[in-house]
Short mmCIF file of C-alpha atoms in Angstrom, two decimals:
data_model
loop_
_atom_site.label_atom_id
_atom_site.label_comp_id
_atom_site.label_asym_id
_atom_site.label_seq_id
_atom_site.Cartn_x
_atom_site.Cartn_y
_atom_site.Cartn_z
CA MET A 1 -25.22 17.81 31.63
CA ASN A 2 -27.44 20.81 32.05
CA GLY A 3 -29.56 20.99 28.83
CA LEU A 4 -29.58 24.74 28.67
CA LYS A 5 -25.80 24.90 28.72
CA THR A 6 -25.65 22.20 25.98
CA SER A 7 -28.06 24.14 23.77
CA ALA A 8 -26.05 27.48 24.38
CA LEU A 9 -22.83 25.88 23.55
CA ALA A 10 -24.32 24.18 20.36
CA LEU A 11 -25.83 27.57 19.29
CA GLY A 12 -22.49 29.10 19.91
CA LEU A 13 -20.89 26.66 17.70
CA ALA A 14 -23.39 27.19 14.85
CA ALA A 15 -23.32 30.93 15.24
CA GLY A 16 -19.45 30.83 14.99
CA PHE A 17 -19.60 28.95 11.67
CA ALA A 18 -22.07 31.63 10.38
CA SER A 19 -20.67 34.79 11.49
CA PHE A 20 -16.98 34.43 10.97
CA GLY A 21 -16.91 33.14 7.31
CA THR A 22 -16.49 36.69 5.90
CA ASP A 23 -13.47 37.39 8.10
CA ALA A 24 -11.80 34.11 6.87
CA ALA A 25 -12.50 34.87 3.37
CA ALA A 26 -11.07 38.29 3.50
CA GLN A 27 -7.72 36.84 4.71
CA ASP A 28 -4.97 36.56 2.19
CA CYS A 29 -2.34 34.70 4.16
CA THR A 30 -1.92 31.09 5.05
CA THR A 31 0.14 29.54 7.84
CA LYS A 32 1.09 25.81 7.52
CA ILE A 33 1.12 23.59 10.54
CA GLY A 34 2.14 19.86 10.36
CA ALA A 35 0.41 16.70 11.45
CA VAL A 36 1.97 13.10 11.60
CA LEU A 37 -1.02 10.79 12.32
CA PRO A 38 -1.45 7.13 11.30
CA THR A 39 -4.12 7.63 8.52
CA SER A 40 -3.52 4.11 7.04
CA VAL A 41 -5.12 2.26 10.04
CA ASP A 42 -8.76 2.40 10.78
CA TRP A 43 -8.41 3.93 14.27
CA GLY A 44 -6.03 6.75 13.03
CA LYS A 45 -8.21 8.26 10.42
CA PRO A 46 -10.70 9.65 12.95
CA ILE A 47 -7.91 11.09 15.06
CA ALA A 48 -6.65 13.06 11.85
CA ALA A 49 -10.16 14.12 11.00
CA THR A 50 -10.79 15.42 14.43
CA ALA A 51 -7.66 17.61 14.30
CA GLN A 52 -8.68 18.96 10.94
CA TYR A 53 -12.09 19.60 12.53
CA ALA A 54 -10.44 21.71 15.16
CA VAL A 55 -8.42 23.53 12.44
CA ASP A 56 -11.71 24.23 10.54
CA ILE A 57 -13.27 25.89 13.60
CA ALA A 58 -10.29 28.09 14.19
CA ASN A 59 -10.36 29.23 10.56
CA GLU A 60 -14.16 29.83 10.81
CA ALA A 61 -13.33 31.97 13.74
CA GLY A 62 -11.10 34.31 11.79
CA GLY A 63 -7.90 32.12 11.74
CA VAL A 64 -4.76 32.34 13.77
CA ALA A 65 -2.64 35.68 14.04
CA GLY A 66 -4.49 37.04 11.02
CA CYS A 67 -3.93 34.08 8.76
CA GLN A 68 -5.85 30.99 7.82
CA ILE A 69 -4.38 27.69 9.01
CA GLU A 70 -3.52 24.84 6.55
CA MET A 71 -2.84 21.50 8.25
CA VAL A 72 -0.47 19.55 6.16
CA LEU A 73 -1.06 15.93 7.04
CA ARG A 74 1.34 12.92 6.60
CA ASP A 75 0.84 9.27 7.36
CA THR A 76 3.15 7.63 9.86
CA GLN A 77 1.91 4.13 9.34
CA VAL A 78 2.66 3.62 13.12
CA ASP A 79 6.22 3.12 11.88
CA PRO A 80 9.12 5.12 13.49
CA LYS A 81 11.12 5.47 10.30
CA VAL A 82 8.13 6.54 8.24
CA GLY A 83 7.04 8.90 11.00
CA VAL A 84 10.59 10.54 11.22
CA ASP A 85 10.71 10.99 7.55
CA ALA A 86 7.20 12.48 7.40
CA ALA A 87 8.22 14.94 10.18
CA LYS A 88 11.45 15.87 8.46
CA ALA A 89 9.55 16.75 5.25
CA LEU A 90 7.08 18.88 7.13
CA VAL A 91 9.83 20.77 9.00
CA ASP A 92 12.49 20.96 6.28
CA LEU A 93 10.13 21.44 3.24
CA ASP A 94 7.04 23.05 4.50
CA GLY A 95 8.63 25.02 7.13
CA VAL A 96 6.22 24.30 9.93
CA GLN A 97 6.89 25.47 13.54
CA LEU A 98 4.00 23.45 15.08
CA LEU A 99 3.73 19.72 14.68
CA LEU A 100 0.64 17.71 15.88
CA GLY A 101 1.47 14.05 16.75
CA ALA A 102 2.28 11.30 16.63
CA VAL A 103 0.19 8.67 18.13
CA SER A 104 2.35 5.86 19.22
CA SER A 105 5.13 6.83 21.76
CA GLY A 106 7.35 4.67 19.66
CA VAL A 107 6.89 7.06 16.72
CA SER A 108 6.59 10.31 18.77
CA MET A 109 9.87 9.79 20.58
CA PRO A 110 12.26 9.55 17.55
CA ILE A 111 10.37 12.55 15.92
CA LEU A 112 11.02 14.45 19.10
CA THR A 113 14.48 13.58 19.55
CA SER A 114 15.81 13.64 15.85
CA VAL A 115 13.34 16.29 14.33
CA THR A 116 11.55 18.73 16.44
CA VAL A 117 13.86 19.44 19.30
CA PRO A 118 16.87 19.89 17.01
CA ALA A 119 14.84 22.18 14.78
CA GLY A 120 13.15 24.17 17.65
CA VAL A 121 9.65 23.00 16.49
CA MET A 122 6.88 22.72 19.01
CA GLN A 123 5.39 19.10 19.14
CA MET A 124 2.00 18.56 20.57
CA SER A 125 0.75 14.91 20.86
CA CYS A 126 -2.81 13.80 21.42
CA CYS A 127 -1.89 10.18 22.10
CA SER A 128 1.52 9.42 23.35
CA SER A 129 1.48 8.05 26.90
CA SER A 130 5.00 6.68 27.56
CA THR A 131 6.56 7.94 30.89
CA ALA A 132 9.81 8.24 28.84
CA PHE A 133 8.79 11.64 27.67
CA THR A 134 8.36 12.75 31.41
CA ARG A 135 11.85 11.52 32.17
CA LEU A 136 13.29 13.34 28.99
CA ALA A 137 11.60 16.48 30.21
CA GLU A 138 12.90 16.25 33.65
CA GLU A 139 16.39 15.80 32.17
CA GLY A 140 15.89 19.15 30.24
CA LYS A 141 16.12 17.40 26.89
CA THR A 142 12.77 18.48 25.46
CA ASN A 143 13.69 22.17 25.74
CA GLY A 144 10.00 22.76 26.65
CA LEU A 145 8.85 21.94 23.30
CA PHE A 146 6.74 18.87 23.93
CA TYR A 147 3.25 18.71 25.31
CA ARG A 148 0.66 16.02 25.30
CA THR A 149 -3.08 15.89 26.12
CA PHE A 150 -3.18 12.30 26.83
CA ALA A 151 -2.29 10.95 30.36
CA THR A 152 0.81 8.86 30.86
CA SER A 153 0.82 5.23 30.69
CA GLY A 154 0.66 5.07 34.43
CA VAL A 155 -3.06 5.60 34.52
CA GLN A 156 -3.99 2.87 32.10
CA ALA A 157 -1.55 0.41 33.77
CA ALA A 158 -2.97 1.12 37.22
CA VAL A 159 -6.57 0.64 35.91
CA GLY A 160 -5.56 -2.60 34.22
CA ALA A 161 -4.35 -4.00 37.48
CA MET A 162 -7.52 -2.72 39.19
CA VAL A 163 -9.60 -4.68 36.70
CA ALA A 164 -7.58 -7.79 37.33
CA GLN A 165 -7.92 -7.31 41.11
CA ASP A 166 -11.76 -6.77 40.79
CA ALA A 167 -12.13 -9.85 38.72
CA GLY A 168 -10.33 -11.98 41.31
CA TYR A 169 -7.62 -13.04 38.87
CA LYS A 170 -4.54 -14.55 40.82
CA SER A 171 -2.29 -14.80 37.86
CA VAL A 172 -1.81 -12.75 34.57
CA ALA A 173 0.43 -13.00 31.63
CA VAL A 174 1.51 -9.77 29.88
CA PHE A 175 1.89 -9.27 26.23
CA TYR A 176 3.43 -5.82 25.12
CA LYS A 177 4.50 -4.33 21.80
CA ASN A 178 8.15 -4.22 21.67
CA ASP A 179 8.43 -0.31 21.24
CA ASP A 180 8.62 2.69 23.64
CA TRP A 181 5.02 2.61 24.42
CA GLY A 182 4.62 -1.21 24.92
CA GLN A 183 7.80 -1.52 26.99
CA ASP A 184 6.73 1.30 29.16
CA ILE A 185 3.06 0.33 29.86
CA GLY A 186 4.07 -3.33 29.96
CA GLY A 187 6.62 -2.87 32.71
CA LEU A 188 4.32 -0.59 34.52
CA VAL A 189 1.28 -2.84 34.70
CA ALA A 190 3.47 -5.88 35.68
CA ASP A 191 4.78 -3.81 38.62
CA ASP A 192 1.17 -2.81 39.49
CA LEU A 193 -0.09 -6.39 39.45
CA LYS A 194 2.65 -7.53 41.62
CA ALA A 195 1.96 -4.72 44.15
CA LEU A 196 -1.56 -6.10 44.39
CA GLY A 197 -0.23 -9.74 45.05
CA ILE A 198 -1.21 -10.96 41.60
CA ASP A 199 1.39 -13.26 40.05
CA VAL A 200 2.86 -12.27 36.64
CA THR A 201 3.48 -15.55 35.05
CA ALA A 202 5.33 -14.02 31.94
CA SER A 203 6.06 -10.73 30.20
CA ILE A 204 6.27 -11.28 26.49
CA ALA A 205 7.52 -8.87 23.88
CA ILE A 206 5.63 -8.82 20.54
CA ASN A 207 7.82 -7.63 17.55
CA ASP A 208 6.46 -6.22 14.32
CA GLY A 209 6.29 -8.10 11.05
CA GLN A 210 6.27 -11.68 12.37
CA ALA A 211 4.10 -14.21 10.42
CA SER A 212 3.24 -16.09 13.77
CA PHE A 213 3.42 -15.42 17.39
CA ARG A 214 2.90 -19.11 18.22
CA ALA A 215 6.37 -19.38 20.02
CA GLU A 216 5.60 -16.41 22.28
CA VAL A 217 2.03 -17.63 22.99
CA THR A 218 3.35 -21.05 23.89
CA GLU A 219 5.83 -19.53 26.23
CA ALA A 220 3.13 -17.59 28.01
CA LEU A 221 0.89 -20.65 28.29
CA LYS A 222 3.58 -22.52 30.37
CA GLY A 223 2.55 -20.46 33.42
CA ASN A 224 -1.17 -21.32 32.98
CA PRO A 225 -2.35 -17.73 33.81
CA GLU A 226 -5.97 -16.96 34.52
CA ALA A 227 -5.95 -13.97 32.26
CA ILE A 228 -3.75 -11.98 29.79
CA TYR A 229 -3.08 -8.31 29.65
CA MET A 230 -2.31 -6.83 26.27
CA ALA A 231 -0.58 -3.49 25.39
CA LEU A 232 -0.80 -4.29 21.63
CA TYR A 233 -2.08 -2.56 18.46
CA PRO A 234 -4.82 -4.32 16.43
CA LYS A 235 -2.81 -6.14 13.82
CA GLU A 236 -0.50 -7.87 16.49
CA GLY A 237 -3.40 -8.13 19.00
CA THR A 238 -5.52 -10.11 16.59
CA GLN A 239 -2.68 -12.46 15.79
CA VAL A 240 -1.88 -13.03 19.37
CA VAL A 241 -5.49 -13.54 20.47
CA ARG A 242 -6.04 -16.13 17.64
CA GLU A 243 -2.97 -18.07 18.60
CA TRP A 244 -3.94 -17.83 22.31
CA ILE A 245 -7.32 -19.01 21.84
CA SER A 246 -6.46 -21.89 19.33
CA LEU A 247 -3.77 -23.20 21.86
CA GLY A 248 -6.36 -23.27 24.72
CA GLY A 249 -5.70 -20.01 26.44
CA SER A 250 -8.23 -18.35 28.71
CA GLN A 251 -10.78 -15.85 27.30
CA ASN A 252 -10.07 -13.71 30.35
CA MET A 253 -8.50 -10.71 28.69
CA ILE A 254 -7.60 -7.10 29.76
CA ALA A 255 -6.14 -4.56 27.32
CA ALA A 256 -5.05 -0.99 26.84
CA ASN A 257 -6.96 1.31 24.61
CA ALA A 258 -4.80 0.52 21.44
CA LEU A 259 -7.14 -2.42 20.99
CA LYS A 260 -10.28 -0.18 21.00
CA SER A 261 -10.86 -0.93 17.37
CA ASP A 262 -13.63 -2.41 15.20
CA GLU A 263 -10.95 -4.04 13.24
CA PHE A 264 -9.60 -6.06 16.16
CA ARG A 265 -13.27 -6.98 17.25
CA ASP A 266 -14.35 -8.15 13.88
CA ASN A 267 -11.14 -10.02 13.09
CA VAL A 268 -11.11 -11.88 16.42
CA GLY A 269 -14.83 -12.40 16.79
CA MET A 270 -17.25 -11.49 19.47
CA GLN A 271 -17.75 -15.18 20.48
CA TYR A 272 -14.15 -14.89 21.88
CA LEU A 273 -14.44 -11.43 23.63
CA ALA A 274 -17.21 -12.14 26.19
CA ASN A 275 -14.62 -11.80 29.09
CA PHE A 276 -12.59 -8.92 27.47
CA THR A 277 -12.24 -5.69 29.50
CA GLY A 278 -10.52 -2.59 27.94
CA THR A 279 -9.06 0.36 29.62
CA ASP A 280 -8.74 3.96 28.60
CA THR A 281 -8.23 7.44 29.91
CA ALA A 282 -11.56 9.49 29.77
CA SER A 283 -12.93 12.88 29.67
CA PRO A 284 -14.30 14.30 32.93
CA ARG A 285 -18.12 14.47 33.36
CA THR A 286 -18.20 18.15 32.66
CA ASP A 287 -20.27 20.53 30.47
CA SER A 288 -17.34 21.17 28.20
CA ALA A 289 -16.77 17.50 27.67
CA SER A 290 -20.40 16.82 26.93
CA ALA A 291 -20.63 19.74 24.58
CA PHE A 292 -17.81 18.24 22.46
CA VAL A 293 -19.66 15.00 22.25
CA ASP A 294 -22.80 16.77 20.99
CA ALA A 295 -20.86 18.94 18.41
CA TYR A 296 -18.74 15.94 17.26
CA THR A 297 -21.88 13.78 16.90
CA ALA A 298 -23.48 16.46 14.68
CA LYS A 299 -20.46 16.91 12.63
CA PHE A 300 -19.48 13.27 12.00
CA ASP A 301 -22.98 11.62 12.42
CA GLY A 302 -21.85 9.56 15.41
CA PRO A 303 -20.29 9.99 18.85
CA PRO A 304 -16.49 10.12 19.45
CA ASN A 305 -15.98 6.51 20.51
CA GLY A 306 -12.65 5.83 19.02
CA PRO A 307 -9.32 6.32 20.95
CA GLY A 308 -7.78 9.65 21.35
CA LEU A 309 -10.56 11.75 19.63
CA ALA A 310 -11.18 14.24 22.49
CA ASN A 311 -7.44 14.41 23.05
CA SER A 312 -6.77 15.19 19.34
CA TYR A 313 -9.23 18.03 19.39
CA ASP A 314 -7.92 19.49 22.64
CA ALA A 315 -4.25 19.11 21.46
CA THR A 316 -5.08 21.04 18.21
CA MET A 317 -7.14 23.89 19.79
CA ILE A 318 -4.72 24.54 22.52
CA ALA A 319 -1.81 24.70 20.04
CA LEU A 320 -3.64 27.01 17.76
CA MET A 321 -4.62 29.39 20.56
CA ALA A 322 -1.02 29.36 21.79
CA MET A 323 0.06 30.04 18.20
CA HIS A 324 -2.19 33.10 17.96
CA ALA A 325 -0.80 34.35 21.24
CA ALA A 326 2.70 34.06 19.95
CA GLY A 327 1.80 36.11 16.92
CA LYS A 328 2.50 35.93 13.27
CA ASP A 329 5.90 34.32 12.15
CA ALA A 330 6.39 32.87 15.72
CA THR A 331 8.94 30.14 16.28
CA GLY A 332 8.14 26.78 17.89
CA ALA A 333 9.74 27.97 21.06
CA ASP A 334 7.50 31.12 20.94
CA ILE A 335 4.37 28.94 20.52
CA ALA A 336 5.41 26.46 23.26
CA ALA A 337 6.02 29.43 25.79
CA LYS A 338 2.42 30.62 25.30
CA VAL A 339 0.79 27.30 26.20
CA ALA A 340 0.70 28.36 29.76
CA SER A 341 -1.46 31.44 28.96
CA ILE A 342 -3.92 29.08 27.23
CA THR A 343 -4.36 26.86 30.21
CA ASP A 344 -4.13 29.28 33.17
CA PRO A 345 -6.65 28.09 35.82
CA ASN A 346 -6.99 31.65 36.72
CA GLY A 347 -7.58 32.82 33.33
CA THR A 348 -10.88 33.81 31.51
CA PRO A 349 -12.91 30.54 30.73
CA VAL A 350 -13.31 29.86 27.10
CA THR A 351 -15.31 27.21 25.41
CA ALA A 352 -14.04 24.74 22.88
CA ASP A 353 -15.90 26.08 19.90
CA ALA A 354 -15.69 28.90 17.46
CA ALA A 355 -17.26 31.43 19.88
CA GLY A 356 -14.68 30.33 22.50
CA PHE A 357 -11.84 30.47 20.13
CA THR A 358 -12.93 34.14 19.10
CA MET A 359 -13.12 35.02 22.67
CA ALA A 360 -9.69 33.50 23.47
CA LYS A 361 -8.15 35.70 20.67
CA GLU A 362 -9.74 38.82 22.08
CA VAL A 363 -8.57 38.14 25.61
CA LEU A 364 -5.01 37.09 24.39
CA ASP A 365 -4.77 40.16 22.26
CA GLY A 366 -5.59 42.35 25.29
CA GLY A 367 -2.62 40.80 27.14
CA GLY A 368 -4.80 38.46 29.33
CA THR A 369 -4.82 34.67 29.73
CA VAL A 370 -7.43 32.02 29.38
CA SER A 371 -8.61 28.86 30.89
CA TYR A 372 -9.42 26.42 28.00
CA GLN A 373 -12.56 24.32 28.77
CA GLY A 374 -12.21 21.54 26.33
CA ALA A 375 -13.24 18.11 25.18
CA THR A 376 -11.11 16.55 28.09
CA GLY A 377 -12.21 19.15 30.52
CA ASN A 378 -10.16 22.06 32.01
CA VAL A 379 -6.83 21.12 30.61
CA GLN A 380 -3.70 21.81 32.73
CA PHE A 381 -0.13 20.76 32.02
CA ASP A 382 2.52 20.16 34.59
CA LYS A 383 6.11 21.37 34.19
CA ASN A 384 6.97 18.37 32.05
CA GLY A 385 3.99 18.94 29.53
CA ASP A 386 1.91 16.14 31.09
CA VAL A 387 -1.67 15.86 32.08
CA SER A 388 -3.66 13.60 34.31
CA ALA A 389 -7.16 12.19 33.64
CA PRO A 390 -10.02 10.10 34.82
CA ALA A 391 -10.27 6.53 33.33
CA VAL A 392 -12.85 4.14 32.01
CA THR A 393 -13.22 0.50 31.43
CA TRP A 394 -15.01 -0.67 28.38
CA THR A 395 -15.96 -3.76 26.36
CA PHE A 396 -17.10 -4.81 22.88
CA SER A 397 -20.58 -5.07 21.77
CA GLU A 398 -22.15 -5.98 18.34
CA SER A 399 -22.65 -2.33 17.61
CA GLY A 400 -19.15 -1.02 18.81
CA ILE A 401 -17.69 0.10 22.19
CA GLU A 402 -19.71 0.16 25.56
CA GLU A 403 -18.41 1.87 28.54
CA GLN A 404 -18.65 -0.27 31.63
CA LYS A 405 -17.28 1.84 34.42
CA TYR A 406 -16.13 5.50 34.93
CA ILE A 407 -13.37 6.12 37.40
CA SER A 408 -12.86 9.65 38.49
CA LEU A 409 -9.59 11.48 38.54
CA THR A 410 -9.70 11.28 42.45
CA GLU A 411 -10.30 7.52 42.45
CA VAL A 412 -7.49 6.99 39.85
CA ASN A 413 -5.07 9.22 41.90
CA ASP A 414 -6.02 7.39 45.14
CA PHE A 415 -5.56 3.96 43.70
CA MET A 416 -2.22 4.78 42.13
CA ALA A 417 -1.03 6.12 45.38
CA SER A 418 -2.15 2.89 47.25
CA LEU A 419 0.06 1.06 44.66
CA ASN A 420 3.04 3.09 45.77
#
């Protein structure tokens, strides 16, 4: 990144905190927004902290529609029932018109269908990738209330298949979590592997709450696959890998980003992860993405290496800018309708910091539109509320996560087109 631009953005962020505090203090109204995120798991806490970070920046920049924002956070425990109960409380008791979350598609979907759409509340997810949301939008069942800053499962599935092809694997067994997300990405990756001529020896569903997955692992071993692909979360992933290794399975492993977790690495052990490759969507190599990394590192004393952090930041910032454009006492539908004015490719470019938030408000108040340049780049949604994204492969090291390869948006799209 250009050092001068980085410095300018960093100074803008610092100046934003210094100059907007008086305005924030002078305000005497507060608007609540809701957040349903998995704070009881290690990888969920930073996602929630990043959303709060974006709220703090908006408040330092004078708030939204003349009021300070209070983010009321409730833990989903990555459990659909808990998530729905949390969302209902935020909508019915706290009266929120904007809901951030959830993370798992299996939690976001029931919240969308049973809480936010019936209540007319806008839902913005940082980290739900199931293509089922796209189908729901195409059928007109989201009422335009759902957006997400994370690319669909199709990207990671394709890159998982790419990893298998590049490694020369001829056969792969697929383990997937038995929920909306796992079923979606598990089916997609199986199709992509087959399109490349790679034998899918088994597709095994993994259910919550089992004491052991020995039966499932034994079934997968029957096909003697060269590698396994995992669309699992750390708890189930750890159990599956332990059983897999103990029963003589190969250490050739490919996984979706849900296993991008110190918990998983530490509980499995680095000695068994030498041939492990993870996939994830990525921020583009742009000045705005680099500026976010610098600002985040300064704020949290470390880079944003966990899953969904850049996406959480952009989801929150875009939603809050749309909330400002919609005005005080806006409904969820009002807020959702203003998202296009925040991500207009022909709008005034605004940075993802306090200075950029202030500029966005000025432009929007004057009747203009803005082009948000964020942690994941120049965000643009399609008619279904979806985004596309570049990708990366990564692996574990003793110190954390190491990127192996960056795959540009053009490369991702070209490879996905070749599969079809």
